[in-house]
Tab-separated table of N, CA and C in Angstrom:
chain	number	residue	atom	x	y	z
B	1	THR	N	0.848	-1.166	0.002
B	1	THR	CA	-0.014	0.012	0.011
B	1	THR	C	0.891	1.230	0.005
B	2	SER	N	0.594	2.200	-0.861
B	2	SER	CA	1.351	3.449	-0.880
B	2	SER	C	0.403	4.605	-1.098
B	3	MET	N	0.858	5.802	-0.722
B	3	MET	CA	-0.005	6.978	-0.868
B	3	MET	C	0.837	8.134	-1.382
B	4	THR	N	0.228	8.962	-2.231
B	4	THR	CA	0.844	10.247	-2.605
B	4	THR	C	-0.197	11.315	-2.295
B	5	THR	N	0.258	12.462	-1.786
B	5	THR	CA	-0.682	13.491	-1.399
B	5	THR	C	-0.172	14.894	-1.734
B	6	SER	N	-1.093	15.826	-1.788
B	6	SER	CA	-0.770	17.259	-1.872
B	6	SER	C	-1.786	18.011	-1.050
B	7	ILE	N	-1.358	19.097	-0.420
B	7	ILE	CA	-2.214	19.870	0.460
B	7	ILE	C	-2.390	21.273	-0.122
B	8	THR	N	-3.627	21.730	-0.153
B	8	THR	CA	-3.950	23.076	-0.591
B	8	THR	C	-4.679	23.805	0.509
B	9	ARG	N	-4.275	25.011	0.830
B	9	ARG	CA	-4.969	25.794	1.864
B	9	ARG	C	-5.805	26.857	1.157
B	10	VAL	N	-7.084	26.841	1.400
B	10	VAL	CA	-8.021	27.812	0.831
B	10	VAL	C	-8.344	28.835	1.913
B	11	SER	N	-8.208	30.111	1.587
B	11	SER	CA	-8.445	31.167	2.550
B	11	SER	C	-9.427	32.195	1.991
B	12	LYS	N	-10.051	32.901	2.899
B	12	LYS	CA	-10.953	33.992	2.546
B	12	LYS	C	-10.303	35.272	3.068
B	13	THR	N	-10.218	36.273	2.237
B	13	THR	CA	-9.663	37.538	2.635
B	13	THR	C	-10.795	38.541	2.842
B	14	SER	N	-10.716	39.233	3.984
B	14	SER	CA	-11.743	40.255	4.247
B	14	SER	C	-11.031	41.537	4.628
B	15	THR	N	-11.591	42.648	4.210
B	15	THR	CA	-11.053	43.944	4.524
B	15	THR	C	-12.114	44.755	5.253
B	16	SER	N	-11.711	45.384	6.343
B	16	SER	CA	-12.661	46.246	7.069
B	16	SER	C	-12.030	47.638	7.222
B	17	HIS	N	-12.878	48.643	7.100
B	17	HIS	CA	-12.421	50.027	7.194
B	17	HIS	C	-13.013	50.649	8.455
B	18	LEU	N	-12.153	51.138	9.325
B	18	LEU	CA	-12.586	51.843	10.543
B	18	LEU	C	-11.881	53.176	10.573
B	19	SER	N	-12.643	54.253	10.462
B	19	SER	CA	-12.085	55.636	10.431
B	19	SER	C	-10.982	55.673	9.359
B	20	SER	N	-9.758	55.953	9.791
B	20	SER	CA	-8.645	56.041	8.843
B	20	SER	C	-7.778	54.800	8.854
B	21	THR	N	-8.238	53.714	9.547
B	21	THR	CA	-7.461	52.497	9.650
B	21	THR	C	-8.107	51.406	8.792
B	22	THR	N	-7.276	50.750	8.028
B	22	THR	CA	-7.762	49.619	7.206
B	22	THR	C	-7.119	48.353	7.748
B	23	THR	N	-7.951	47.357	8.015
B	23	THR	CA	-7.463	46.090	8.511
B	23	THR	C	-7.845	44.997	7.535
B	24	THR	N	-6.848	44.244	7.126
B	24	THR	CA	-7.107	43.119	6.224
B	24	THR	C	-6.721	41.846	6.957
B	25	THR	N	-7.660	40.895	7.004
B	25	THR	CA	-7.394	39.636	7.666
B	25	THR	C	-7.654	38.475	6.692
B	26	GLN	N	-6.931	37.395	6.900
B	26	GLN	CA	-7.170	36.188	6.142
B	26	GLN	C	-7.529	35.098	7.104
B	27	GLU	N	-8.695	34.527	6.913
B	27	GLU	CA	-9.120	33.428	7.784
B	27	GLU	C	-9.239	32.178	6.918
B	28	PRO	N	-8.659	31.061	7.408
B	28	PRO	CA	-8.771	29.829	6.609
B	28	PRO	C	-10.207	29.307	6.567
B	29	ILE	N	-10.629	28.949	5.379
B	29	ILE	CA	-11.937	28.331	5.217
B	29	ILE	C	-11.792	26.834	5.396
B	30	LEU	N	-10.865	26.226	4.701
B	30	LEU	CA	-10.591	24.812	4.833
B	30	LEU	C	-9.282	24.468	4.193
B	31	GLU	N	-8.786	23.313	4.512
B	31	GLU	CA	-7.583	22.794	3.867
B	31	GLU	C	-7.993	21.568	3.083
B	32	ILE	N	-7.398	21.392	1.921
B	32	ILE	CA	-7.766	20.306	1.015
B	32	ILE	C	-6.546	19.408	0.846
B	33	LEU	N	-6.747	18.145	1.085
B	33	LEU	CA	-5.718	17.122	0.908
B	33	LEU	C	-6.153	16.279	-0.298
B	34	GLU	N	-5.330	16.268	-1.324
B	34	GLU	CA	-5.595	15.441	-2.507
B	34	GLU	C	-4.510	14.386	-2.567
B	35	GLY	N	-4.917	13.172	-2.899
B	35	GLY	CA	-3.909	12.116	-2.961
B	35	GLY	C	-4.371	10.913	-3.736
B	36	CYS	N	-3.493	9.929	-3.721
B	36	CYS	CA	-3.765	8.666	-4.381
B	36	CYS	C	-3.325	7.569	-3.442
B	37	LEU	N	-4.187	6.605	-3.238
B	37	LEU	CA	-3.921	5.454	-2.396
B	37	LEU	C	-3.790	4.234	-3.301
B	38	SER	N	-2.655	3.585	-3.228
B	38	SER	CA	-2.413	2.399	-4.044
B	38	SER	C	-2.545	1.153	-3.167
B	39	VAL	N	-3.311	0.172	-3.633
B	39	VAL	CA	-3.594	-1.025	-2.898
B	39	VAL	C	-3.179	-2.232	-3.709
B	40	SER	N	-2.408	-3.138	-3.101
B	40	SER	CA	-2.038	-4.396	-3.760
B	40	SER	C	-3.024	-5.475	-3.343
B	41	THR	N	-3.417	-6.279	-4.324
B	41	THR	CA	-4.399	-7.326	-4.044
B	41	THR	C	-4.105	-8.547	-4.953
B	42	LEU	N	-4.553	-9.705	-4.492
B	42	LEU	CA	-4.378	-10.888	-5.334
B	42	LEU	C	-5.335	-10.896	-6.502
B	43	SER	N	-6.494	-10.233	-6.334
B	43	SER	CA	-7.489	-10.214	-7.411
B	43	SER	C	-8.190	-8.865	-7.447
B	44	ALA	N	-7.893	-8.083	-8.463
B	44	ALA	CA	-8.536	-6.780	-8.621
B	44	ALA	C	-10.022	-6.932	-8.983
B	45	ASP	N	-10.425	-8.089	-9.444
B	45	ASP	CA	-11.818	-8.315	-9.802
B	45	ASP	C	-12.779	-8.069	-8.638
B	46	VAL	N	-12.296	-8.358	-7.429
B	46	VAL	CA	-13.130	-8.155	-6.236
B	46	VAL	C	-13.529	-6.666	-6.130
B	47	PHE	N	-12.606	-5.770	-6.468
B	47	PHE	CA	-12.836	-4.342	-6.392
B	47	PHE	C	-13.527	-3.802	-7.640
B	48	THR	N	-13.079	-4.269	-8.809
B	48	THR	CA	-13.634	-3.700	-10.039
B	48	THR	C	-15.016	-4.229	-10.383
B	49	SER	N	-15.419	-5.351	-9.817
B	49	SER	CA	-16.760	-5.884	-10.087
B	49	SER	C	-17.820	-5.022	-9.382
B	50	ASN	N	-17.458	-4.340	-8.315
B	50	ASN	CA	-18.389	-3.460	-7.616
B	50	ASN	C	-17.606	-2.203	-7.189
B	51	PRO	N	-17.303	-1.319	-8.157
B	51	PRO	CA	-16.451	-0.151	-7.851
B	51	PRO	C	-17.079	0.807	-6.829
B	52	LEU	N	-18.389	0.948	-6.827
B	52	LEU	CA	-19.014	1.859	-5.871
B	52	LEU	C	-18.778	1.397	-4.426
B	53	GLU	N	-18.952	0.100	-4.203
B	53	GLU	CA	-18.713	-0.464	-2.873
B	53	GLU	C	-17.235	-0.308	-2.447
B	54	ALA	N	-16.344	-0.519	-3.402
B	54	ALA	CA	-14.907	-0.370	-3.107
B	54	ALA	C	-14.594	1.093	-2.770
B	55	GLN	N	-15.127	2.027	-3.516
B	55	GLN	CA	-14.893	3.447	-3.257
B	55	GLN	C	-15.466	3.863	-1.897
B	56	GLN	N	-16.637	3.330	-1.549
B	56	GLN	CA	-17.233	3.644	-0.275
B	56	GLN	C	-16.392	3.097	0.892
B	57	ALA	N	-15.835	1.937	0.700
B	57	ALA	CA	-14.970	1.333	1.762
B	57	ALA	C	-13.719	2.184	1.954
B	58	VAL	N	-13.113	2.649	0.861
B	58	VAL	CA	-11.931	3.488	0.960
B	58	VAL	C	-12.311	4.852	1.556
B	59	GLN	N	-13.452	5.388	1.170
B	59	GLN	CA	-13.941	6.668	1.715
B	59	GLN	C	-14.084	6.568	3.230
B	60	GLN	N	-14.680	5.471	3.721
B	60	GLN	CA	-14.864	5.286	5.151
B	60	GLN	C	-13.529	5.116	5.861
B	61	ALA	N	-12.617	4.376	5.265
B	61	ALA	CA	-11.292	4.170	5.886
B	61	ALA	C	-10.536	5.501	5.980
B	62	LEU	N	-10.607	6.326	4.926
B	62	LEU	CA	-9.905	7.618	4.964
B	62	LEU	C	-10.542	8.563	5.991
B	63	ALA	N	-11.872	8.551	6.083
B	63	ALA	CA	-12.545	9.384	7.074
B	63	ALA	C	-12.159	8.957	8.499
B	64	ASP	N	-12.130	7.655	8.746
B	64	ASP	CA	-11.730	7.153	10.051
B	64	ASP	C	-10.297	7.506	10.373
B	65	ALA	N	-9.402	7.349	9.398
B	65	ALA	CA	-7.989	7.614	9.618
B	65	ALA	C	-7.677	9.080	9.851
B	66	THR	N	-8.423	9.956	9.236
B	66	THR	CA	-8.177	11.399	9.361
B	66	THR	C	-9.114	12.080	10.363
B	67	GLN	N	-10.025	11.330	10.937
B	67	GLN	CA	-10.980	11.825	11.938
B	67	GLN	C	-11.808	12.997	11.450
B	68	VAL	N	-12.309	12.864	10.231
B	68	VAL	CA	-13.253	13.859	9.663
B	68	VAL	C	-14.559	13.156	9.342
B	69	GLU	N	-15.598	13.937	9.155
B	69	GLU	CA	-16.871	13.367	8.775
B	69	GLU	C	-16.793	12.724	7.386
B	70	LEU	N	-17.569	11.719	7.171
B	70	LEU	CA	-17.583	10.965	5.916
B	70	LEU	C	-17.840	11.901	4.733
B	71	ALA	N	-18.709	12.903	4.915
B	71	ALA	CA	-19.038	13.838	3.843
B	71	ALA	C	-17.862	14.695	3.417
B	72	MET	N	-16.826	14.796	4.234
B	72	MET	CA	-15.653	15.613	3.914
B	72	MET	C	-14.646	14.857	3.012
B	73	VAL	N	-14.888	13.552	2.779
B	73	VAL	CA	-13.991	12.714	1.989
B	73	VAL	C	-14.719	12.335	0.685
B	74	GLU	N	-13.984	12.476	-0.402
B	74	GLU	CA	-14.507	12.079	-1.717
B	74	GLU	C	-13.464	11.221	-2.417
B	75	VAL	N	-13.870	10.012	-2.804
B	75	VAL	CA	-13.013	9.167	-3.627
B	75	VAL	C	-13.425	9.451	-5.058
B	76	THR	N	-12.487	10.037	-5.827
B	76	THR	CA	-12.840	10.530	-7.133
B	76	THR	C	-12.662	9.535	-8.253
B	77	SER	N	-11.825	8.504	-8.037
B	77	SER	CA	-11.653	7.481	-9.065
B	77	SER	C	-11.055	6.221	-8.523
B	78	LEU	N	-11.321	5.140	-9.226
B	78	LEU	CA	-10.721	3.818	-8.978
B	78	LEU	C	-10.182	3.348	-10.305
B	79	SER	N	-8.914	2.973	-10.318
B	79	SER	CA	-8.340	2.489	-11.567
B	79	SER	C	-7.329	1.379	-11.317
B	80	LEU	N	-7.134	0.542	-12.325
B	80	LEU	CA	-6.136	-0.515	-12.259
B	80	LEU	C	-4.754	0.120	-12.371
B	81	GLY	N	-3.810	-0.416	-11.642
B	81	GLY	CA	-2.447	0.114	-11.638
B	81	GLY	C	-2.226	0.956	-10.415
B	82	GLY	N	-0.983	1.176	-10.074
B	82	GLY	CA	-0.641	1.966	-8.884
B	82	GLY	C	-0.669	3.452	-9.161
B	83	CYS	N	-0.407	4.221	-8.118
B	83	CYS	CA	-0.301	5.675	-8.269
B	83	CYS	C	0.936	5.985	-9.093
B	84	THR	N	0.838	7.013	-9.895
B	84	THR	CA	1.949	7.323	-10.832
B	84	THR	C	3.210	7.771	-10.119
B	85	ALA	N	3.116	8.396	-8.942
B	85	ALA	CA	4.310	8.887	-8.257
B	85	ALA	C	5.130	7.761	-7.632
B	86	SER	N	4.520	6.619	-7.404
B	86	SER	CA	5.271	5.531	-6.788
B	86	SER	C	5.106	4.262	-7.609
B	87	SER	N	6.031	4.058	-8.503
B	87	SER	CA	5.932	2.863	-9.335
B	87	SER	C	7.246	2.116	-9.331
B	88	PRO	N	7.521	1.349	-8.250
B	88	PRO	CA	8.764	0.585	-8.189
B	88	PRO	C	8.791	-0.498	-9.271
B	89	GLY	N	9.941	-0.745	-9.813
B	89	GLY	CA	10.083	-1.744	-10.859
B	89	GLY	C	10.107	-3.146	-10.277
B	90	GLY	N	10.290	-4.116	-11.144
B	90	GLY	CA	10.363	-5.490	-10.678
B	90	GLY	C	9.149	-6.279	-11.012
B	91	ARG	N	9.233	-7.594	-10.700
B	91	ARG	CA	8.146	-8.524	-10.978
B	91	ARG	C	7.041	-8.369	-9.946
B	92	ARG	N	5.813	-8.351	-10.416
B	92	ARG	CA	4.668	-8.201	-9.505
B	92	ARG	C	3.856	-9.482	-9.494
B	93	LEU	N	3.598	-9.984	-8.302
B	93	LEU	CA	2.787	-11.179	-8.160
B	93	LEU	C	1.343	-10.809	-7.778
B	94	GLN	N	1.148	-9.520	-7.473
B	94	GLN	CA	-0.175	-9.048	-7.121
B	94	GLN	C	-0.592	-7.950	-8.079
B	95	GLU	N	-1.893	-7.696	-8.140
B	95	GLU	CA	-2.397	-6.582	-8.962
B	95	GLU	C	-2.502	-5.347	-8.077
B	96	GLU	N	-2.369	-4.189	-8.709
B	96	GLU	CA	-2.511	-2.950	-7.963
B	96	GLU	C	-3.706	-2.168	-8.449
B	97	LEU	N	-4.334	-1.518	-7.503
B	97	LEU	CA	-5.443	-0.612	-7.782
B	97	LEU	C	-5.078	0.737	-7.187
B	98	SER	N	-5.577	1.796	-7.748
B	98	SER	CA	-5.341	3.105	-7.163
B	98	SER	C	-6.679	3.833	-6.991
B	99	PHE	N	-6.784	4.535	-5.874
B	99	PHE	CA	-7.954	5.329	-5.561
B	99	PHE	C	-7.503	6.782	-5.400
B	100	ASP	N	-8.000	7.668	-6.231
B	100	ASP	CA	-7.743	9.082	-6.067
B	100	ASP	C	-8.752	9.629	-5.100
B	101	TYR	N	-8.343	10.543	-4.222
B	101	TYR	CA	-9.251	11.067	-3.220
B	101	TYR	C	-8.984	12.537	-2.922
B	102	VAL	N	-10.005	13.172	-2.333
B	102	VAL	CA	-9.924	14.559	-1.847
B	102	VAL	C	-10.538	14.556	-0.466
B	103	ILE	N	-9.817	15.158	0.509
B	103	ILE	CA	-10.347	15.350	1.865
B	103	ILE	C	-10.382	16.834	2.136
B	104	ARG	N	-11.501	17.334	2.571
B	104	ARG	CA	-11.657	18.747	2.890
B	104	ARG	C	-11.736	18.871	4.422
B	105	PHE	N	-10.679	19.450	5.014
B	105	PHE	CA	-10.613	19.622	6.459
B	105	PHE	C	-11.171	20.983	6.831
B	106	PRO	N	-12.068	21.047	7.807
B	106	PRO	CA	-12.524	22.365	8.327
B	106	PRO	C	-11.350	23.008	9.066
B	107	PRO	N	-11.340	24.359	9.172
B	107	PRO	CA	-10.169	25.021	9.792
B	107	PRO	C	-9.915	24.632	11.238
B	108	SER	N	-10.914	24.181	11.968
B	108	SER	CA	-10.699	23.801	13.375
B	108	SER	C	-10.323	22.347	13.549
B	109	SER	N	-10.147	21.608	12.451
B	109	SER	CA	-9.835	20.187	12.533
B	109	SER	C	-8.399	19.969	12.984
B	110	PRO	N	-8.138	19.022	13.904
B	110	PRO	CA	-6.769	18.751	14.320
B	110	PRO	C	-5.885	18.310	13.152
B	111	SER	N	-6.449	17.591	12.178
B	111	SER	CA	-5.701	17.124	11.029
B	111	SER	C	-5.327	18.289	10.091
B	112	ALA	N	-6.085	19.369	10.159
B	112	ALA	CA	-5.809	20.525	9.298
B	112	ALA	C	-4.839	21.489	9.941
B	113	GLY	N	-4.409	21.199	11.157
B	113	GLY	CA	-3.437	22.071	11.818
B	113	GLY	C	-4.093	23.191	12.597
B	114	GLY	N	-5.425	23.195	12.705
B	114	GLY	CA	-6.137	24.204	13.501
B	114	GLY	C	-6.252	23.763	14.939
B	115	SER	N	-6.777	24.614	15.773
B	115	SER	CA	-6.977	24.234	17.183
B	115	SER	C	-8.355	23.684	17.381
B	116	ALA	N	-8.459	22.657	18.180
B	116	ALA	CA	-9.770	22.014	18.423
B	116	ALA	C	-10.516	22.677	19.509
């Protein structure tokens, strides 16, 4: 099993004017973690015969692992083969599947680096 990820921080900028003072603040709306989870299996048919069920299982596992609500996790694709960033050479006795995913962390989430 291998994973590749990237993190994006989305912020909202607000400006307020008080008398002759201008204050600009940036408050985080959410952080987005995008990645690919590669899974080795003896038979990819188990996953590809019911891709929705496989994606839901990975969605639940990612939500549990990151301690966010299920609705914050989206598995965007399931495909045969591993993640492109990690492709070690050599003979393979197992098949690989990859699941692309997006996790949206609220700003107060411990996993997003905010305070709980």
